Amino acid sequence: MYEYKFVQTYLGSFFQESTYRKTIEEYAKQGWRLVQVLPIAYNGHGKPTDYEIIFERLLS
């Protein structure tokens, strides 16, 4: 059986640095495997601004 973790992240913009790589690396070190990335918020032009990263790992 698997357990899942849902983590919200930001891909960055002209003025702000993205956090997704740091987030993925951090969870991978803890044994989590990246399953999917979903957009969860959009700007006024329809471009995704925030994402949810879904991780899974085997229950011990």
Short mmCIF file of N, CA and C in Angstrom, two decimals:
data_model
loop_
_atom_site.label_atom_id
_atom_site.label_comp_id
_atom_site.label_asym_id
_atom_site.label_seq_id
_atom_site.Cartn_x
_atom_site.Cartn_y
_atom_site.Cartn_z
N MET A 1 0.84 -1.18 0.00
CA MET A 1 0.00 0.00 0.00
C MET A 1 0.89 1.25 0.00
N TYR A 2 0.38 2.31 -0.59
CA TYR A 2 1.13 3.56 -0.71
C TYR A 2 0.50 4.65 0.16
N GLU A 3 1.32 5.60 0.54
CA GLU A 3 0.83 6.82 1.15
C GLU A 3 1.17 7.96 0.21
N TYR A 4 0.37 9.02 0.27
CA TYR A 4 0.54 10.14 -0.65
C TYR A 4 0.71 11.45 0.11
N LYS A 5 1.46 12.35 -0.49
CA LYS A 5 1.67 13.68 0.07
C LYS A 5 1.40 14.69 -1.05
N PHE A 6 0.66 15.74 -0.72
CA PHE A 6 0.30 16.78 -1.67
C PHE A 6 0.94 18.09 -1.21
N VAL A 7 1.81 18.65 -2.05
CA VAL A 7 2.58 19.82 -1.66
C VAL A 7 2.36 20.93 -2.68
N GLN A 8 1.94 22.10 -2.19
CA GLN A 8 1.74 23.24 -3.08
C GLN A 8 3.07 23.93 -3.33
N THR A 9 3.32 24.32 -4.57
CA THR A 9 4.57 24.99 -4.92
C THR A 9 4.30 26.08 -5.96
N TYR A 10 5.32 26.87 -6.19
CA TYR A 10 5.22 28.02 -7.09
C TYR A 10 6.34 27.91 -8.11
N LEU A 11 6.03 28.12 -9.38
CA LEU A 11 7.06 27.98 -10.42
C LEU A 11 7.88 29.25 -10.63
N GLY A 12 7.54 30.30 -9.94
CA GLY A 12 8.33 31.52 -10.05
C GLY A 12 7.75 32.51 -11.04
N SER A 13 8.37 33.67 -11.07
CA SER A 13 7.97 34.71 -12.00
C SER A 13 9.19 35.59 -12.24
N PHE A 14 8.97 36.70 -12.88
CA PHE A 14 10.07 37.61 -13.17
C PHE A 14 10.76 38.10 -11.90
N PHE A 15 9.98 38.27 -10.83
CA PHE A 15 10.51 38.84 -9.59
C PHE A 15 10.72 37.81 -8.48
N GLN A 16 10.19 36.61 -8.63
CA GLN A 16 10.30 35.61 -7.58
C GLN A 16 10.91 34.32 -8.11
N GLU A 17 11.76 33.72 -7.29
CA GLU A 17 12.41 32.47 -7.66
C GLU A 17 11.44 31.30 -7.49
N SER A 18 11.55 30.30 -8.35
CA SER A 18 10.70 29.11 -8.24
C SER A 18 11.18 28.23 -7.09
N THR A 19 10.28 27.41 -6.58
CA THR A 19 10.60 26.54 -5.45
C THR A 19 10.44 25.06 -5.78
N TYR A 20 9.99 24.73 -6.98
CA TYR A 20 9.65 23.35 -7.28
C TYR A 20 10.84 22.39 -7.22
N ARG A 21 11.99 22.78 -7.72
CA ARG A 21 13.15 21.88 -7.70
C ARG A 21 13.59 21.56 -6.28
N LYS A 22 13.64 22.58 -5.45
CA LYS A 22 14.02 22.37 -4.05
C LYS A 22 13.02 21.43 -3.37
N THR A 23 11.74 21.63 -3.64
CA THR A 23 10.70 20.80 -3.05
C THR A 23 10.84 19.35 -3.49
N ILE A 24 11.04 19.11 -4.77
CA ILE A 24 11.17 17.73 -5.28
C ILE A 24 12.40 17.06 -4.69
N GLU A 25 13.53 17.74 -4.66
CA GLU A 25 14.75 17.17 -4.10
C GLU A 25 14.60 16.86 -2.62
N GLU A 26 13.95 17.75 -1.90
CA GLU A 26 13.75 17.58 -0.46
C GLU A 26 12.92 16.32 -0.17
N TYR A 27 11.83 16.14 -0.89
CA TYR A 27 10.98 14.98 -0.66
C TYR A 27 11.62 13.69 -1.18
N ALA A 28 12.37 13.76 -2.26
CA ALA A 28 13.05 12.57 -2.78
C ALA A 28 14.05 12.03 -1.75
N LYS A 29 14.73 12.90 -1.04
CA LYS A 29 15.67 12.47 0.00
C LYS A 29 14.96 11.73 1.13
N GLN A 30 13.68 12.01 1.31
CA GLN A 30 12.89 11.36 2.35
C GLN A 30 12.20 10.09 1.86
N GLY A 31 12.50 9.70 0.61
CA GLY A 31 11.94 8.47 0.08
C GLY A 31 10.65 8.62 -0.71
N TRP A 32 10.24 9.84 -0.97
CA TRP A 32 9.03 10.08 -1.75
C TRP A 32 9.35 10.07 -3.24
N ARG A 33 8.41 9.56 -4.03
CA ARG A 33 8.55 9.51 -5.49
C ARG A 33 7.54 10.46 -6.11
N LEU A 34 8.00 11.27 -7.06
CA LEU A 34 7.13 12.21 -7.77
C LEU A 34 6.14 11.43 -8.62
N VAL A 35 4.85 11.75 -8.48
CA VAL A 35 3.80 11.08 -9.25
C VAL A 35 3.26 12.01 -10.33
N GLN A 36 2.91 13.24 -9.94
CA GLN A 36 2.29 14.15 -10.88
C GLN A 36 2.37 15.59 -10.37
N VAL A 37 2.30 16.52 -11.31
CA VAL A 37 2.24 17.95 -10.98
C VAL A 37 0.96 18.50 -11.61
N LEU A 38 0.12 19.14 -10.79
CA LEU A 38 -1.15 19.68 -11.27
C LEU A 38 -1.22 21.18 -11.05
N PRO A 39 -1.66 21.94 -12.05
CA PRO A 39 -1.89 23.37 -11.83
C PRO A 39 -3.14 23.55 -10.97
N ILE A 40 -3.06 24.47 -9.99
CA ILE A 40 -4.22 24.67 -9.12
C ILE A 40 -4.69 26.13 -9.06
N ALA A 41 -3.91 27.05 -9.62
CA ALA A 41 -4.31 28.46 -9.66
C ALA A 41 -3.81 29.07 -10.96
N TYR A 42 -4.58 30.01 -11.48
CA TYR A 42 -4.26 30.64 -12.76
C TYR A 42 -4.32 32.16 -12.63
N ASN A 43 -3.53 32.85 -13.47
CA ASN A 43 -3.59 34.31 -13.47
C ASN A 43 -4.71 34.77 -14.42
N GLY A 44 -4.85 36.05 -14.60
CA GLY A 44 -5.92 36.61 -15.43
C GLY A 44 -5.80 36.27 -16.90
N HIS A 45 -4.66 35.76 -17.33
CA HIS A 45 -4.45 35.40 -18.73
C HIS A 45 -4.56 33.89 -18.95
N GLY A 46 -4.94 33.15 -17.91
CA GLY A 46 -5.10 31.70 -18.03
C GLY A 46 -3.83 30.91 -17.83
N LYS A 47 -2.75 31.58 -17.45
CA LYS A 47 -1.48 30.89 -17.22
C LYS A 47 -1.43 30.35 -15.79
N PRO A 48 -1.05 29.09 -15.60
CA PRO A 48 -0.94 28.55 -14.24
C PRO A 48 0.11 29.31 -13.44
N THR A 49 -0.20 29.56 -12.16
CA THR A 49 0.72 30.25 -11.28
C THR A 49 1.15 29.40 -10.09
N ASP A 50 0.29 28.54 -9.62
CA ASP A 50 0.58 27.66 -8.49
C ASP A 50 0.28 26.22 -8.89
N TYR A 51 1.06 25.32 -8.31
CA TYR A 51 0.94 23.91 -8.65
C TYR A 51 0.91 23.07 -7.39
N GLU A 52 0.33 21.88 -7.51
CA GLU A 52 0.38 20.91 -6.44
C GLU A 52 1.21 19.74 -6.94
N ILE A 53 2.23 19.37 -6.18
CA ILE A 53 3.07 18.24 -6.53
C ILE A 53 2.59 17.06 -5.71
N ILE A 54 2.37 15.93 -6.37
CA ILE A 54 1.88 14.74 -5.69
C ILE A 54 3.04 13.73 -5.61
N PHE A 55 3.31 13.31 -4.38
CA PHE A 55 4.37 12.33 -4.12
C PHE A 55 3.73 11.06 -3.54
N GLU A 56 4.42 9.93 -3.73
CA GLU A 56 3.98 8.69 -3.09
C GLU A 56 5.19 7.92 -2.59
N ARG A 57 4.94 7.07 -1.60
CA ARG A 57 5.96 6.14 -1.13
C ARG A 57 5.26 4.96 -0.50
N LEU A 58 5.95 3.85 -0.47
CA LEU A 58 5.42 2.63 0.11
C LEU A 58 5.33 2.78 1.62
N LEU A 59 4.22 2.34 2.17
CA LEU A 59 4.10 2.32 3.63
C LEU A 59 5.02 1.25 4.18
N SER A 60 5.66 1.57 5.28
CA SER A 60 6.58 0.61 5.89
C SER A 60 5.86 -0.42 6.72
#
